[in-house]
Amino acid sequence: MTLTKSVVYEALRIEPPIPFQYGRAREDMVVRSHDAAYEVKKGEMLFGYQPFATRDPTVFDRPEEFVGDRFVGGRGEKKMLLRDVYWSNGRETDDPTAENKQCPAKDLVVLMSRVLLVELFLRYDGLTVEIEPLPLGSSVTITSLDKATSV
């Protein structure tokens, strides 16, 4: 099940379901990146584009490539990489609270995605897909499924 969890995290990393986030700063703060810092005043509007963080080459090797076992072993399983996956309006390693805007169902999304993935591979021996690049991401269409010969 470790690999299915890694595949789900990688899918959420490479194509966050909600790539855009915005909000007003609740207090004066400094937003830091790997090589710069930005002062933000209370009340200023902030905007974030998730793939800038989730495809950061400083953090992820081969950031534009889907690597199913990226979160297995070493840094991946120790949650070193998960803290840089922001699909749920917060770090994957953080918990949703009443004070933040992180998706309260983030753990349910991961669980249901894992169940769907396992069910897909239990029911079908193979599948064929068409991948179409889009300006902001890609489109994947399942074109054929081969039913499982044994259950």
PDB file of C-alpha atoms in Angstrom:
ATOM      1  CA  MET A   1       0.000   0.000   0.000  1.00  0.00           C
ATOM      2  CA  THR A   2       3.005   2.276   0.326  1.00  0.00           C
ATOM      3  CA  LEU A   3       3.354   2.486  -3.447  1.00  0.00           C
ATOM      4  CA  THR A   4      -0.340   3.310  -3.970  1.00  0.00           C
ATOM      5  CA  LYS A   5      -0.043   6.107  -1.414  1.00  0.00           C
ATOM      6  CA  SER A   6       3.059   7.417  -3.202  1.00  0.00           C
ATOM      7  CA  VAL A   7       1.289   7.325  -6.584  1.00  0.00           C
ATOM      8  CA  VAL A   8      -1.637   9.313  -5.161  1.00  0.00           C
ATOM      9  CA  TYR A   9       0.679  11.910  -3.594  1.00  0.00           C
ATOM     10  CA  GLU A  10       2.576  12.170  -6.879  1.00  0.00           C
ATOM     11  CA  ALA A  11      -0.666  12.707  -8.819  1.00  0.00           C
ATOM     12  CA  LEU A  12      -1.688  15.455  -6.376  1.00  0.00           C
ATOM     13  CA  ARG A  13       1.806  16.961  -6.609  1.00  0.00           C
ATOM     14  CA  ILE A  14       2.056  17.040 -10.387  1.00  0.00           C
ATOM     15  CA  GLU A  15      -1.562  18.156 -11.010  1.00  0.00           C
ATOM     16  CA  PRO A  16      -2.996  19.854  -7.903  1.00  0.00           C
ATOM     17  CA  PRO A  17      -6.815  19.766  -8.129  1.00  0.00           C
ATOM     18  CA  ILE A  18      -6.946  23.454  -7.176  1.00  0.00           C
ATOM     19  CA  PRO A  19      -3.836  25.116  -8.623  1.00  0.00           C
ATOM     20  CA  PHE A  20      -4.737  28.713  -7.672  1.00  0.00           C
ATOM     21  CA  GLN A  21      -5.011  30.116  -4.151  1.00  0.00           C
ATOM     22  CA  TYR A  22      -5.529  33.610  -2.849  1.00  0.00           C
ATOM     23  CA  GLY A  23      -6.264  35.419   0.364  1.00  0.00           C
ATOM     24  CA  ARG A  24      -5.538  38.522   2.416  1.00  0.00           C
ATOM     25  CA  ALA A  25      -2.647  38.611   4.856  1.00  0.00           C
ATOM     26  CA  ARG A  26      -4.013  38.513   8.412  1.00  0.00           C
ATOM     27  CA  GLU A  27      -0.829  40.034   9.824  1.00  0.00           C
ATOM     28  CA  ASP A  28       2.497  41.479   8.699  1.00  0.00           C
ATOM     29  CA  MET A  29       4.771  38.651   7.631  1.00  0.00           C
ATOM     30  CA  VAL A  30       7.720  37.651   5.523  1.00  0.00           C
ATOM     31  CA  VAL A  31       7.193  35.054   2.816  1.00  0.00           C
ATOM     32  CA  ARG A  32      10.416  33.193   2.052  1.00  0.00           C
ATOM     33  CA  SER A  33      11.497  31.142  -0.920  1.00  0.00           C
ATOM     34  CA  HIS A  34      14.768  29.278  -1.412  1.00  0.00           C
ATOM     35  CA  ASP A  35      16.568  32.399  -2.593  1.00  0.00           C
ATOM     36  CA  ALA A  36      14.489  35.435  -1.624  1.00  0.00           C
ATOM     37  CA  ALA A  37      12.161  36.933   0.987  1.00  0.00           C
ATOM     38  CA  TYR A  38       9.140  39.174   0.486  1.00  0.00           C
ATOM     39  CA  GLU A  39       7.640  41.467   3.069  1.00  0.00           C
ATOM     40  CA  VAL A  40       3.830  41.339   3.131  1.00  0.00           C
ATOM     41  CA  LYS A  41       1.739  43.853   5.064  1.00  0.00           C
ATOM     42  CA  LYS A  42      -1.517  43.047   6.839  1.00  0.00           C
ATOM     43  CA  GLY A  43      -4.463  43.295   4.441  1.00  0.00           C
ATOM     44  CA  GLU A  44      -2.454  42.843   1.246  1.00  0.00           C
ATOM     45  CA  MET A  45      -3.821  40.344  -1.260  1.00  0.00           C
ATOM     46  CA  LEU A  46      -1.709  37.239  -1.848  1.00  0.00           C
ATOM     47  CA  PHE A  47      -1.979  34.885  -4.804  1.00  0.00           C
ATOM     48  CA  GLY A  48      -0.315  31.507  -5.205  1.00  0.00           C
ATOM     49  CA  TYR A  49       0.042  29.119  -8.105  1.00  0.00           C
ATOM     50  CA  GLN A  50       0.487  25.630  -6.592  1.00  0.00           C
ATOM     51  CA  PRO A  51       2.679  24.123  -9.345  1.00  0.00           C
ATOM     52  CA  PHE A  52       5.387  26.707  -8.615  1.00  0.00           C
ATOM     53  CA  ALA A  53       5.809  24.971  -5.248  1.00  0.00           C
ATOM     54  CA  THR A  54       4.954  21.393  -6.209  1.00  0.00           C
ATOM     55  CA  ARG A  55       7.233  21.401  -9.269  1.00  0.00           C
ATOM     56  CA  ASP A  56      10.152  23.193  -7.665  1.00  0.00           C
ATOM     57  CA  PRO A  57      13.412  21.724  -9.058  1.00  0.00           C
ATOM     58  CA  THR A  58      15.204  22.729  -5.841  1.00  0.00           C
ATOM     59  CA  VAL A  59      13.018  20.267  -3.920  1.00  0.00           C
ATOM     60  CA  PHE A  60      11.995  17.608  -6.453  1.00  0.00           C
ATOM     61  CA  ASP A  61      14.295  15.708  -8.818  1.00  0.00           C
ATOM     62  CA  ARG A  62      12.774  15.634 -12.328  1.00  0.00           C
ATOM     63  CA  PRO A  63       9.891  17.894 -11.182  1.00  0.00           C
ATOM     64  CA  GLU A  64       7.969  17.838 -14.491  1.00  0.00           C
ATOM     65  CA  GLU A  65       7.990  14.032 -14.640  1.00  0.00           C
ATOM     66  CA  PHE A  66       5.502  11.673 -12.968  1.00  0.00           C
ATOM     67  CA  VAL A  67       7.556   9.388 -10.708  1.00  0.00           C
ATOM     68  CA  GLY A  68       5.186   6.939  -9.006  1.00  0.00           C
ATOM     69  CA  ASP A  69       7.625   5.875  -6.291  1.00  0.00           C
ATOM     70  CA  ARG A  70       8.855   9.392  -5.453  1.00  0.00           C
ATOM     71  CA  PHE A  71       7.372   9.200  -1.926  1.00  0.00           C
ATOM     72  CA  VAL A  72       8.650   5.677  -1.139  1.00  0.00           C
ATOM     73  CA  GLY A  73      11.777   5.171   0.971  1.00  0.00           C
ATOM     74  CA  GLY A  74      14.324   7.690   2.235  1.00  0.00           C
ATOM     75  CA  ARG A  75      13.129  11.285   2.083  1.00  0.00           C
ATOM     76  CA  GLY A  76       9.696  10.356   0.710  1.00  0.00           C
ATOM     77  CA  GLU A  77       8.489   8.099   3.506  1.00  0.00           C
ATOM     78  CA  LYS A  78       9.987  10.303   6.222  1.00  0.00           C
ATOM     79  CA  LYS A  79       7.679  13.118   5.017  1.00  0.00           C
ATOM     80  CA  MET A  80      10.625  15.270   3.941  1.00  0.00           C
ATOM     81  CA  LEU A  81       9.111  15.680   0.457  1.00  0.00           C
ATOM     82  CA  LEU A  82       5.476  15.710   1.605  1.00  0.00           C
ATOM     83  CA  ARG A  83       5.905  19.055   3.351  1.00  0.00           C
ATOM     84  CA  ASP A  84       6.368  20.582  -0.131  1.00  0.00           C
ATOM     85  CA  VAL A  85       3.111  19.135  -1.527  1.00  0.00           C
ATOM     86  CA  TYR A  86       0.515  21.936  -1.203  1.00  0.00           C
ATOM     87  CA  TRP A  87      -2.545  20.580  -3.027  1.00  0.00           C
ATOM     88  CA  SER A  88      -4.926  21.042  -0.058  1.00  0.00           C
ATOM     89  CA  ASN A  89      -4.300  24.749   0.603  1.00  0.00           C
ATOM     90  CA  GLY A  90      -1.530  23.874   3.032  1.00  0.00           C
ATOM     91  CA  ARG A  91       1.366  21.491   3.555  1.00  0.00           C
ATOM     92  CA  GLU A  92       0.440  17.829   3.252  1.00  0.00           C
ATOM     93  CA  THR A  93       2.098  17.285   6.650  1.00  0.00           C
ATOM     94  CA  ASP A  94      -0.144  19.904   8.362  1.00  0.00           C
ATOM     95  CA  ASP A  95      -3.556  19.213   9.853  1.00  0.00           C
ATOM     96  CA  PRO A  96      -6.660  21.264   9.022  1.00  0.00           C
ATOM     97  CA  THR A  97      -7.920  23.462  11.856  1.00  0.00           C
ATOM     98  CA  ALA A  98     -10.664  26.027  12.337  1.00  0.00           C
ATOM     99  CA  GLU A  99      -8.008  28.758  12.093  1.00  0.00           C
ATOM    100  CA  ASN A 100      -6.602  27.799   8.679  1.00  0.00           C
ATOM    101  CA  LYS A 101      -8.189  27.279   5.284  1.00  0.00           C
ATOM    102  CA  GLN A 102      -6.746  23.831   4.661  1.00  0.00           C
ATOM    103  CA  CYS A 103      -9.155  21.321   3.129  1.00  0.00           C
ATOM    104  CA  PRO A 104     -10.784  19.466   6.040  1.00  0.00           C
ATOM    105  CA  ALA A 105     -11.266  16.357   3.848  1.00  0.00           C
ATOM    106  CA  LYS A 106      -7.659  16.166   2.639  1.00  0.00           C
ATOM    107  CA  ASP A 107      -7.034  12.796   4.317  1.00  0.00           C
ATOM    108  CA  LEU A 108     -10.315  11.446   2.911  1.00  0.00           C
ATOM    109  CA  VAL A 109      -9.283  12.557  -0.600  1.00  0.00           C
ATOM    110  CA  VAL A 110      -5.998  10.640  -0.299  1.00  0.00           C
ATOM    111  CA  LEU A 111      -7.762   7.554   1.110  1.00  0.00           C
ATOM    112  CA  MET A 112     -10.483   7.510  -1.571  1.00  0.00           C
ATOM    113  CA  SER A 113      -7.900   8.038  -4.311  1.00  0.00           C
ATOM    114  CA  ARG A 114      -5.944   5.046  -3.014  1.00  0.00           C
ATOM    115  CA  VAL A 115      -9.104   2.918  -2.893  1.00  0.00           C
ATOM    116  CA  LEU A 116     -10.005   3.937  -6.461  1.00  0.00           C
ATOM    117  CA  LEU A 117      -6.489   3.126  -7.686  1.00  0.00           C
ATOM    118  CA  VAL A 118      -6.481  -0.305  -6.009  1.00  0.00           C
ATOM    119  CA  GLU A 119      -9.975  -1.073  -7.319  1.00  0.00           C
ATOM    120  CA  LEU A 120      -8.908  -0.114 -10.848  1.00  0.00           C
ATOM    121  CA  PHE A 121      -5.989  -2.541 -10.763  1.00  0.00           C
ATOM    122  CA  LEU A 122      -8.042  -5.327  -9.152  1.00  0.00           C
ATOM    123  CA  ARG A 123     -10.715  -5.122 -11.868  1.00  0.00           C
ATOM    124  CA  TYR A 124      -8.484  -4.618 -14.905  1.00  0.00           C
ATOM    125  CA  ASP A 125      -5.269  -6.266 -16.096  1.00  0.00           C
ATOM    126  CA  GLY A 126      -4.341  -3.390 -18.381  1.00  0.00           C
ATOM    127  CA  LEU A 127      -5.435  -0.077 -19.766  1.00  0.00           C
ATOM    128  CA  THR A 128      -4.609   2.231 -22.643  1.00  0.00           C
ATOM    129  CA  VAL A 129      -4.538   5.993 -22.241  1.00  0.00           C
ATOM    130  CA  GLU A 130      -4.174   9.066 -24.420  1.00  0.00           C
ATOM    131  CA  ILE A 131      -2.243  11.943 -22.915  1.00  0.00           C
ATOM    132  CA  GLU A 132      -2.773  15.424 -24.319  1.00  0.00           C
ATOM    133  CA  PRO A 133      -0.626  18.322 -23.100  1.00  0.00           C
ATOM    134  CA  LEU A 134      -2.569  21.464 -22.229  1.00  0.00           C
ATOM    135  CA  PRO A 135      -1.291  24.994 -21.520  1.00  0.00           C
ATOM    136  CA  LEU A 136      -1.649  24.411 -17.756  1.00  0.00           C
ATOM    137  CA  GLY A 137      -1.183  20.673 -17.240  1.00  0.00           C
ATOM    138  CA  SER A 138      -2.403  17.739 -19.268  1.00  0.00           C
ATOM    139  CA  SER A 139      -5.478  15.693 -20.102  1.00  0.00           C
ATOM    140  CA  VAL A 140      -5.437  11.917 -19.629  1.00  0.00           C
ATOM    141  CA  THR A 141      -8.203   9.874 -21.252  1.00  0.00           C
ATOM    142  CA  ILE A 142      -8.605   6.132 -20.671  1.00  0.00           C
ATOM    143  CA  THR A 143      -9.327   4.696 -24.142  1.00  0.00           C
ATOM    144  CA  SER A 144      -9.532   0.956 -23.338  1.00  0.00           C
ATOM    145  CA  LEU A 145      -9.594  -1.418 -20.369  1.00  0.00           C
ATOM    146  CA  ASP A 146      -8.729  -5.138 -20.273  1.00  0.00           C
ATOM    147  CA  LYS A 147     -10.912  -6.954 -17.715  1.00  0.00           C
ATOM    148  CA  ALA A 148      -9.054  -8.972 -15.117  1.00  0.00           C
ATOM    149  CA  THR A 149      -8.925 -12.684 -15.938  1.00  0.00           C
ATOM    150  CA  SER A 150      -8.864 -13.719 -12.271  1.00  0.00           C
ATOM    151  CA  VAL A 151     -10.000 -12.037  -9.105  1.00  0.00           C
TER     152      VAL A 151
END
